[in-house]
CSV table of C-alpha atoms in Angstrom, one decimal:
chain,number,residue,atom,x,y,z
A,1,MET,CA,90.1,139.4,71.8
A,2,SER,CA,88.4,139.4,75.5
A,3,ARG,CA,89.2,136.9,77.9
A,4,ASP,CA,86.1,134.9,77.5
A,5,THR,CA,86.8,134.2,73.9
A,6,LEU,CA,90.2,132.7,74.9
A,7,ARG,CA,88.7,129.5,76.3
A,8,GLY,CA,89.7,127.5,73.1
A,9,SER,CA,93.4,128.7,73.4
A,10,ARG,CA,93.5,127.7,77.1
A,11,ILE,CA,92.0,124.1,76.5
A,12,ARG,CA,94.7,123.8,73.4
A,13,GLU,CA,97.5,124.9,75.7
A,14,ARG,CA,96.6,122.8,78.5
A,15,ARG,CA,95.9,119.9,76.5
A,16,THR,CA,99.4,120.2,74.8
A,17,ILE,CA,101.0,120.3,78.2
A,18,ALA,CA,99.2,117.3,79.5
A,19,GLY,CA,100.2,115.3,76.2
A,20,VAL,CA,96.7,114.3,75.2
A,21,ARG,CA,95.8,114.2,71.2
A,22,GLN,CA,93.0,116.1,70.1
A,23,SER,CA,91.2,113.1,68.8
A,24,GLU,CA,91.5,111.3,72.2
A,25,LEU,CA,90.2,114.5,74.2
A,26,ALA,CA,87.4,114.9,71.8
A,27,ARG,CA,86.3,110.9,72.3
A,28,GLN,CA,86.8,111.3,75.9
A,29,VAL,CA,84.1,114.3,76.2
A,30,GLY,CA,81.9,112.8,73.5
A,31,ILE,CA,82.2,115.5,70.3
A,32,SER,CA,83.9,115.0,67.1
A,33,ALA,CA,87.8,116.1,67.0
A,34,SER,CA,86.6,118.7,64.1
A,35,TYR,CA,84.2,120.4,66.5
A,36,LEU,CA,87.1,120.5,69.3
A,37,ASN,CA,89.5,121.6,66.5
A,38,LEU,CA,87.0,124.9,66.0
A,39,ILE,CA,86.8,125.3,69.8
A,40,GLU,CA,90.8,125.4,70.3
A,41,HIS,CA,90.9,128.0,67.5
A,42,ASN,CA,88.1,130.3,69.3
A,43,ARG,CA,85.7,129.8,66.6
A,44,ARG,CA,83.0,128.3,68.6
A,45,ARG,CA,82.4,129.2,72.3
A,46,ILE,CA,82.2,126.7,75.2
A,47,GLY,CA,80.5,126.4,78.3
A,48,GLY,CA,78.4,124.4,80.9
A,49,LYS,CA,78.5,120.8,81.0
A,50,LEU,CA,80.9,120.8,78.2
A,51,LEU,CA,83.5,122.9,79.7
A,52,VAL,CA,83.4,121.1,83.0
A,53,ASP,CA,83.8,117.7,81.3
A,54,ILE,CA,86.8,119.0,79.1
A,55,SER,CA,88.6,120.5,82.3
A,56,VAL,CA,88.1,116.9,84.1
A,57,ALA,CA,89.6,115.1,81.4
A,58,LEU,CA,92.7,117.6,81.3
A,59,GLY,CA,92.4,117.4,85.2
A,60,VAL,CA,92.2,120.8,85.8
A,61,GLU,CA,89.9,123.4,87.4
A,62,PRO,CA,87.2,124.8,85.1
A,63,ALA,CA,88.3,128.4,86.2
A,64,VAL,CA,91.3,127.7,84.6
A,65,LEU,CA,90.1,127.6,81.4
A,66,THR,CA,87.5,130.2,82.0
A,67,GLU,CA,89.9,132.9,83.7
A,68,GLY,CA,93.2,132.2,82.4
A,69,ALA,CA,96.0,134.0,83.4
A,70,GLU,CA,95.9,136.0,86.4
A,71,ALA,CA,95.2,139.7,86.7
A,72,ALA,CA,98.6,140.4,88.2
A,73,LEU,CA,100.3,138.4,85.2
A,74,ILE,CA,98.6,140.9,82.7
A,75,SER,CA,99.1,143.9,85.0
A,76,THR,CA,102.8,143.3,85.0
A,77,LEU,CA,103.0,142.5,81.5
A,78,ARG,CA,101.3,146.0,80.8
A,79,GLU,CA,103.8,148.0,83.3
A,80,ALA,CA,106.7,146.0,81.4
A,81,ALA,CA,105.4,147.6,77.8
A,82,ALA,CA,104.8,151.1,79.5
A,83,GLU,CA,108.3,151.2,80.9
A,84,ASN,CA,109.7,150.3,77.4
A,85,ALA,CA,108.4,153.3,75.4
A,86,GLY,CA,110.9,152.7,72.7
A,87,VAL,CA,109.3,149.2,71.7
A,88,SER,CA,106.1,149.1,69.9
A,89,ALA,CA,104.2,146.2,72.1
A,90,GLU,CA,100.9,145.3,71.3
A,91,ILE,CA,99.2,146.4,74.6
A,92,ASP,CA,95.6,145.8,73.4
A,93,ARG,CA,96.4,142.3,72.5
A,94,VAL,CA,98.2,141.3,76.1
A,95,ASP,CA,95.3,139.5,77.2
A,96,GLU,CA,95.4,137.2,74.1
A,97,PHE,CA,99.2,136.8,74.4
A,98,ALA,CA,98.8,135.7,78.1
A,99,GLY,CA,95.9,133.3,77.2
A,100,ARG,CA,97.4,131.5,74.6
A,101,PHE,CA,100.8,131.4,75.8
A,102,PRO,CA,100.6,131.4,79.5
A,103,GLY,CA,104.1,130.1,79.9
A,104,TRP,CA,105.9,132.7,77.7
A,105,ALA,CA,103.9,135.2,79.4
A,106,GLU,CA,104.9,134.5,82.7
A,107,LEU,CA,108.6,134.0,81.8
A,108,LEU,CA,108.5,137.6,80.3
A,109,ALA,CA,106.5,139.0,83.4
A,110,GLY,CA,109.6,137.2,85.9
A,111,HIS,CA,112.2,138.3,83.7
A,112,HIS,CA,110.6,142.2,84.2
A,113,ARG,CA,110.2,141.5,88.1
A,114,ARG,CA,113.8,140.3,88.1
A,115,ILE,CA,115.2,143.3,86.1
A,116,ALA,CA,113.4,145.5,88.4
A,117,SER,CA,114.6,143.8,91.6
A,118,LEU,CA,118.3,144.0,90.1
A,119,GLU,CA,117.9,147.7,89.3
A,120,ARG,CA,117.3,148.3,92.9
A,121,THR,CA,120.0,146.1,94.2
A,122,VAL,CA,122.3,148.2,92.3
A,123,GLU,CA,121.1,151.4,93.3
A,124,THR,CA,121.3,150.5,97.0
A,125,LEU,CA,124.9,148.5,96.6
A,126,SER,CA,126.4,151.9,95.0
A,127,ASP,CA,124.8,153.8,97.6
A,128,ARG,CA,126.2,151.6,100.2
A,129,LEU,CA,129.6,151.1,98.6
A,130,THR,CA,130.1,154.7,97.8
A,131,HIS,CA,129.0,156.6,100.5
A,132,ASP,CA,128.9,154.1,103.6
A,133,PRO,CA,131.0,155.5,106.2
A,134,HIS,CA,131.4,152.6,108.1
A,135,LEU,CA,132.5,150.4,105.1
A,136,ALA,CA,135.1,152.9,104.1
A,137,ALA,CA,136.5,153.1,107.9
A,138,SER,CA,136.6,149.4,108.2
A,139,MET,CA,138.4,148.9,104.9
A,140,HIS,CA,140.8,151.7,106.1
A,141,GLU,CA,141.4,150.1,109.0
A,142,VAL,CA,141.9,146.7,107.4
A,143,LEU,CA,144.6,148.1,104.8
A,144,SER,CA,146.6,150.0,107.6
A,145,SER,CA,147.0,146.9,109.9
A,146,ALA,CA,147.8,144.8,107.0
A,147,ALA,CA,150.4,147.3,105.7
A,148,SER,CA,151.9,147.7,109.3
A,149,ILE,CA,152.2,144.0,110.1
A,150,ARG,CA,153.8,143.6,106.3
A,151,SER,CA,156.4,146.5,107.1
A,152,THR,CA,157.3,144.7,110.4
A,153,ALA,CA,157.7,141.6,109.1
A,154,SER,CA,160.1,142.7,106.6
A,155,ILE,CA,162.0,144.4,109.2
A,156,LEU,CA,162.3,141.2,111.3
A,157,ALA,CA,163.2,139.1,108.0
A,158,GLU,CA,165.7,141.4,106.7
A,159,SER,CA,167.5,142.3,109.8
A,160,GLU,CA,169.9,139.7,110.7
A,161,ASP,CA,171.7,141.3,113.6
A,162,LEU,CA,168.7,143.3,115.1
A,163,GLU,CA,169.4,144.0,118.7
A,164,ALA,CA,167.2,141.7,121.0
A,165,GLU,CA,165.2,144.8,122.6
A,166,TRP,CA,164.4,146.3,119.1
A,167,ARG,CA,163.4,142.7,118.0
A,168,ASP,CA,161.4,142.2,121.0
A,169,ARG,CA,159.7,146.0,120.3
A,170,PHE,CA,158.8,144.8,116.9
A,171,HIS,CA,157.5,141.2,118.1
A,172,SER,CA,155.2,143.1,120.4
A,173,ASN,CA,153.9,145.5,117.4
A,174,LEU,CA,153.2,142.6,115.3
A,175,ASN,CA,151.1,141.1,117.9
A,176,GLU,CA,149.1,143.9,118.6
A,177,ASP,CA,148.8,144.5,115.0
A,178,SER,CA,147.9,141.2,114.4
A,179,ALA,CA,145.2,141.4,117.0
A,180,ARG,CA,143.8,144.8,115.4
A,181,LEU,CA,143.5,143.0,112.1
A,182,ALA,CA,141.9,140.0,113.5
A,183,GLU,CA,139.2,142.3,115.2
A,184,SER,CA,138.5,144.4,112.4
A,185,SER,CA,138.1,141.8,109.7
A,186,LYS,CA,135.8,140.1,112.4
A,187,MET,CA,133.9,143.3,112.5
A,188,LEU,CA,133.9,144.0,108.5
A,189,VAL,CA,132.4,140.5,108.0
A,190,GLN,CA,130.0,141.1,110.4
A,191,TYR,CA,128.9,143.8,108.8
A,192,LEU,CA,128.8,142.4,105.3
A,193,ASP,CA,127.4,139.0,106.3
A,194,GLU,CA,124.4,138.7,104.3
A,195,LYS,CA,122.7,135.4,106.3
A,196,ASP,CA,120.2,137.5,107.6
A,197,GLY,CA,119.3,139.1,104.3
A,198,GLY,CA,120.7,142.0,102.5
A,199,ALA,CA,117.2,144.6,103.6
A,200,ASP,CA,118.0,143.6,107.2
A,201,ARG,CA,122.0,144.3,107.5
A,202,ARG,CA,123.0,146.9,109.9
A,203,GLY,CA,126.4,147.6,111.6
A,204,VAL,CA,126.3,151.5,112.4
A,205,PRO,CA,124.0,153.1,115.0
A,206,GLN,CA,121.9,155.0,112.5
A,207,GLU,CA,121.0,151.9,110.9
A,208,ASP,CA,119.8,150.3,114.1
A,209,VAL,CA,117.8,153.5,114.9
A,210,ASP,CA,116.3,153.1,111.3
A,211,ALA,CA,115.3,149.8,111.9
A,212,PHE,CA,114.0,150.2,115.4
A,213,LEU,CA,111.6,153.0,114.0
A,214,GLU,CA,110.6,151.1,110.9
A,215,ALA,CA,109.9,147.9,113.3
A,216,HIS,CA,107.4,150.3,115.2
A,217,GLY,CA,105.9,151.8,112.1
A,218,TYR,CA,107.2,155.2,113.5
A,219,HIS,CA,104.3,155.3,115.8
A,220,PHE,CA,104.5,154.5,119.6
A,221,PRO,CA,101.0,154.1,121.5
A,222,GLU,CA,103.0,153.4,124.4
A,223,LEU,CA,104.4,156.9,124.5
A,224,GLU,CA,101.1,158.6,123.5
A,225,SER,CA,99.0,157.0,126.3
A,226,GLY,CA,102.1,157.6,128.8
A,227,GLU,CA,102.3,153.5,129.6
A,228,ALA,CA,106.0,153.6,128.6
A,229,THR,CA,109.1,156.0,128.9
A,230,PRO,CA,111.5,156.3,126.2
A,231,ASP,CA,114.3,154.8,128.2
A,232,ASP,CA,112.1,152.0,129.0
A,233,LEU,CA,111.6,151.4,124.9
A,234,ALA,CA,114.9,152.3,124.2
A,235,ARG,CA,116.6,149.8,126.5
A,236,ASN,CA,114.4,146.9,126.0
A,237,ALA,CA,114.6,147.2,121.9
A,238,PRO,CA,116.2,144.1,120.5
A,239,GLU,CA,117.2,146.3,117.2
A,240,LEU,CA,119.2,148.5,119.3
A,241,GLY,CA,122.4,146.6,119.6
A,242,SER,CA,124.8,149.4,120.9
A,243,ASP,CA,125.0,151.9,123.5
A,244,ALA,CA,125.1,154.5,120.7
A,245,ALA,CA,122.3,153.3,119.1
A,246,ARG,CA,119.9,153.6,122.3
A,247,ALA,CA,121.3,157.2,123.1
A,248,MET,CA,120.0,158.1,119.6
A,249,ALA,CA,116.9,156.3,119.9
A,250,ARG,CA,116.0,157.8,123.4
A,251,GLY,CA,116.9,161.2,121.8
A,252,ILE,CA,114.4,160.8,119.1
A,253,LEU,CA,111.5,159.1,121.7
A,254,ARG,CA,112.0,161.9,124.1
A,255,GLN,CA,111.1,164.3,121.0
A,256,TYR,CA,108.3,162.4,120.2
A,257,ALA,CA,106.7,162.0,124.0
A,258,GLU,CA,107.1,165.9,123.9
A,259,ASP,CA,105.3,166.4,120.6
A,260,ALA,CA,102.7,163.9,121.7
A,261,ALA,CA,102.3,165.8,125.1
A,262,HIS,CA,101.8,169.1,123.2
A,263,LEU,CA,99.5,167.4,120.2
A,264,PRO,CA,97.6,164.8,121.5
A,265,LEU,CA,96.2,162.1,119.3
A,266,ALA,CA,92.6,162.3,119.8
A,267,PRO,CA,92.3,166.0,119.5
A,268,MET,CA,94.8,166.0,116.3
A,269,ALA,CA,92.5,163.5,114.9
A,270,GLN,CA,89.2,165.7,115.4
A,271,LEU,CA,91.3,168.7,114.1
A,272,ILE,CA,92.4,166.9,111.0
A,273,ALA,CA,89.0,165.8,110.3
A,274,ARG,CA,87.8,169.3,110.5
A,275,LEU,CA,90.6,171.2,109.0
A,276,GLY,CA,91.8,168.5,106.7
A,277,PHE,CA,95.5,167.7,106.0
A,278,GLU,CA,97.0,171.4,106.3
A,279,PRO,CA,100.1,171.7,108.3
A,280,ASP,CA,99.9,175.5,108.3
A,281,ARG,CA,96.4,175.8,109.5
A,282,LEU,CA,96.9,173.1,111.8
A,283,SER,CA,100.2,174.9,113.2
A,284,ARG,CA,98.1,178.1,113.5
A,285,GLU,CA,95.1,176.6,115.3
A,286,THR,CA,97.1,174.5,117.8
A,287,GLY,CA,99.9,177.2,118.1
A,288,ALA,CA,102.2,174.6,117.7
A,289,GLY,CA,105.3,175.7,115.4
A,290,LEU,CA,105.6,174.0,111.8
A,291,SER,CA,108.7,171.9,112.8
A,292,ARG,CA,106.7,170.4,115.6
A,293,MET,CA,103.5,169.8,113.4
A,294,PHE,CA,105.8,168.3,110.9
A,295,ARG,CA,107.1,165.7,113.4
A,296,ARG,CA,103.7,165.0,114.6
A,297,LEU,CA,102.0,164.5,111.4
A,298,ALA,CA,104.8,162.0,110.2
A,299,ALA,CA,104.4,160.2,113.5
A,300,LEU,CA,100.5,159.6,113.3
A,301,PRO,CA,98.9,156.8,111.8
A,302,ARG,CA,97.3,156.8,108.0
A,303,LYS,CA,94.0,156.4,109.1
A,304,VAL,CA,94.4,159.7,111.2
A,305,THR,CA,96.2,161.8,108.4
A,306,GLY,CA,94.3,160.3,105.5
A,307,THR,CA,97.4,160.2,103.6
A,308,GLU,CA,100.9,158.8,103.4
A,309,THR,CA,103.6,161.1,105.0
A,310,GLY,CA,107.5,161.0,104.8
A,311,LEU,CA,109.7,163.2,107.1
A,312,ALA,CA,113.4,164.1,106.7
A,313,VAL,CA,115.0,166.2,109.2
A,314,CYS,CA,118.7,167.5,108.3
A,315,ASP,CA,121.4,169.9,110.7
A,316,ALA,CA,123.2,172.9,109.4
A,317,SER,CA,125.8,170.7,107.7
A,318,GLY,CA,123.0,169.0,105.4
A,319,SER,CA,123.4,165.6,106.9
A,320,LEU,CA,120.0,163.8,107.2
A,321,VAL,CA,119.4,162.8,111.1
A,322,PHE,CA,116.1,161.5,110.8
A,323,SER,CA,114.1,159.9,107.7
A,324,LYS,CA,110.8,158.3,107.4
A,325,PRO,CA,110.4,157.1,103.8
A,326,VAL,CA,107.4,157.6,101.8
A,327,ALA,CA,106.2,155.2,98.6
A,328,GLY,CA,107.8,156.5,95.7
A,329,PHE,CA,110.4,159.3,97.0
A,330,ALA,CA,113.6,157.6,97.9
A,331,LEU,CA,115.8,158.6,100.5
A,332,PRO,CA,119.7,157.8,100.4
A,333,ARG,CA,120.9,155.5,102.7
A,334,PHE,CA,124.2,156.9,103.3
A,335,GLY,CA,126.1,160.3,101.9
A,336,ALA,CA,124.5,163.3,100.6
A,337,ALA,CA,121.1,163.8,99.4
A,338,CYS,CA,120.0,165.9,96.3
A,339,PRO,CA,120.8,169.5,96.8
A,340,LEU,CA,117.6,170.3,95.3
A,341,TRP,CA,115.5,169.2,97.9
A,342,PRO,CA,113.3,171.9,99.5
A,343,LEU,CA,114.9,170.6,103.0
A,344,PHE,CA,118.3,172.5,102.0
A,345,THR,CA,116.7,175.2,100.7
A,346,ALA,CA,114.9,176.0,103.8
A,347,LEU,CA,118.5,176.3,105.5
A,348,THR,CA,119.1,179.5,103.6
A,349,ARG,CA,115.9,180.9,104.6
A,350,PRO,CA,115.7,180.6,108.5
A,351,GLN,CA,112.1,180.1,109.8
A,352,THR,CA,110.4,180.8,106.6
A,353,PRO,CA,108.1,178.0,105.4
A,354,LEU,CA,108.6,176.9,102.0
A,355,ARG,CA,106.4,174.7,99.6
A,356,ARG,CA,107.2,173.1,96.5
A,357,VAL,CA,105.9,170.3,94.2
A,358,VAL,CA,108.9,168.2,93.3
A,359,GLU,CA,109.2,165.0,90.6
A,360,GLN,CA,111.9,163.0,92.0
A,361,ALA,CA,113.9,161.1,89.1
A,362,GLY,CA,113.4,157.3,89.1
A,363,ARG,CA,111.9,154.6,86.7
A,364,ASN,CA,108.2,155.9,87.5
A,365,PRO,CA,109.1,159.7,88.3
A,366,GLY,CA,106.4,160.5,91.2
A,367,LEU,CA,105.0,164.1,92.5
A,368,PHE,CA,105.4,165.0,95.9
A,369,ASP,CA,104.3,168.0,97.9
A,370,CYS,CA,107.2,169.1,100.1
A,371,MET,CA,106.7,171.4,103.0
A,372,SER,CA,109.9,172.7,104.6
A,373,VAL,CA,110.9,174.9,107.7
A,374,SER,CA,113.9,175.6,109.4
A,375,TRP,CA,114.7,176.9,113.1
A,376,PRO,CA,117.3,177.4,115.6
A,377,GLN,CA,118.5,174.6,117.9
A,378,ALA,CA,118.9,177.3,120.8
A,379,ALA,CA,118.5,181.3,120.8
A,380,PRO,CA,121.6,182.7,119.5
A,381,GLY,CA,123.7,184.8,121.3
A,382,PHE,CA,126.6,187.3,120.8
A,383,ASN,CA,129.4,184.7,121.4
A,384,GLY,CA,127.8,181.9,119.2
A,385,ASP,CA,126.0,181.6,116.0
A,386,ALA,CA,122.3,180.1,115.6
A,387,GLN,CA,122.6,176.1,114.8
A,388,LEU,CA,120.1,175.5,112.5
A,389,MET,CA,118.0,172.5,112.1
A,390,ALA,CA,115.7,172.1,108.9
A,391,ALA,CA,112.8,169.4,108.3
A,392,MET,CA,110.6,168.4,105.2
A,393,LEU,CA,107.2,166.8,105.2
A,394,VAL,CA,106.7,164.8,101.9
A,395,VAL,CA,103.4,163.8,100.8
A,396,PRO,CA,102.1,162.2,97.8
A,397,LEU,CA,100.5,165.1,95.4
A,398,ARG,CA,96.9,165.2,95.7
A,399,GLY,CA,94.4,166.9,93.2
A,400,GLU,CA,95.5,168.3,90.1
A,401,PRO,CA,99.2,167.7,88.8
A,402,ASP,CA,101.2,170.6,89.1
A,403,PRO,CA,102.3,171.9,85.6
A,404,ASP,CA,105.9,172.9,86.4
A,405,PRO,CA,107.1,170.7,89.4
A,406,ILE,CA,110.8,171.0,90.5
A,407,PRO,CA,112.8,168.0,89.1
A,408,VAL,CA,115.0,166.8,92.0
A,409,GLY,CA,117.0,163.5,92.5
A,410,VAL,CA,118.2,161.0,95.5
A,411,SER,CA,121.9,161.7,95.2
A,412,CYS,CA,124.1,162.3,92.2
A,413,ARG,CA,125.6,159.2,92.4
A,414,ILE,CA,122.3,157.3,91.0
A,415,CYS,CA,120.4,160.3,89.3
A,416,THR,CA,119.9,160.0,85.9
A,417,ARG,CA,119.1,163.9,85.5
A,418,ARG,CA,120.8,165.6,82.5
A,419,ASN,CA,122.1,169.2,82.7
A,420,CYS,CA,121.9,169.5,86.5
A,421,ARG,CA,123.6,172.4,87.6
A,422,SER,CA,123.9,171.1,91.1
A,423,ARG,CA,125.7,167.8,90.2
A,424,ARG,CA,128.7,166.7,92.1
A,425,GLU,CA,129.8,163.6,90.5
A,426,ARG,CA,128.6,161.7,87.4
A,427,SER,CA,126.0,158.8,87.7
A,428,ILE,CA,126.6,155.2,87.2
A,429,LEU,CA,123.0,154.9,85.7
A,430,LYS,CA,122.4,155.6,82.1
A,431,GLU,CA,119.4,157.4,81.1
A,432,GLY,CA,116.1,155.5,81.3
A,433,PHE,CA,117.7,152.6,83.6
């Protein structure tokens, strides 16, 4: 049933909400109650002056009766049905359902949005509580201080003949441990404080740097034009609340400025327009290494690249030292990422470019074109091994889907893939969560 033929259902719904009897509404608009009954059961079409008169009598805009449920509501209902494949929902009648029962439709859509939000919250909190090094260290500090205070207090309480010198020492230790406990508890509460919203909570330098980069969209026109220096931007950034965060940001900004000097924005835009978004061709044309090209492409605006870009950089230990997310490809906030990422495979093949199509596990799995390469930070010598870095450029797959993408996850803790040979620990999520 089309939306146009549901005007009667909407009239009946609005009349019921307004508490108006059918005969009373028919009298107000100058038609018989039997004719209005046919209209409300979608057996007679309605429009023009009669539709306007009914909308005035019900105190609503005519568009409410003609358009019915918003497209966003119907889209949400379709999404809810698609994500619950085990339920045989009548997709072809979703417009009718939303038109005849807008209240119930909005309730179901609201529950679907809330469930999706809660799922994201569970994943985030699980990742945070499991892998957050700052939280783990803070909790260890609090528990250690409390145990020390308890031990000292027990000695003082149970030893009646304790010498004055030892009693003074224990009192001094008790004072120091109490101060340490108060300070660590204060820092822990500050770190977990949600008054500014869970998404904005920070507490470690890496989080401050991530917030700083995200606030600028990972693009810094001031560095492109030379109007500001990395030190200026890091010094004046409100997101960088510690010396450690500012030092990390300066390192990233200096690398950004160096990349921008080698690959200026305007020539890069012209080159991409001519060659397309092909990092290897762009690298050969400019003479820049793939690692520099990956960083530069990830820093350019989407209007220049023509596509979304994400970037992950890790050191030889596999720890992420830089990450720019891309919609649909989740990056772990803390802890180890999925070992199946091409990023880590590149570490085993120094300076050998890799290109893989991957499908990341999730409620709506997406396909991504992942290009990776590793390189030594400095030239190796006889007295030292080469320290490798690796970068992975992540781009939503364009064109025909790959028939055999590589299945990957985010991290084992929140990955639902079964029979994965690289799994380190069991997932807290069930299949299809």
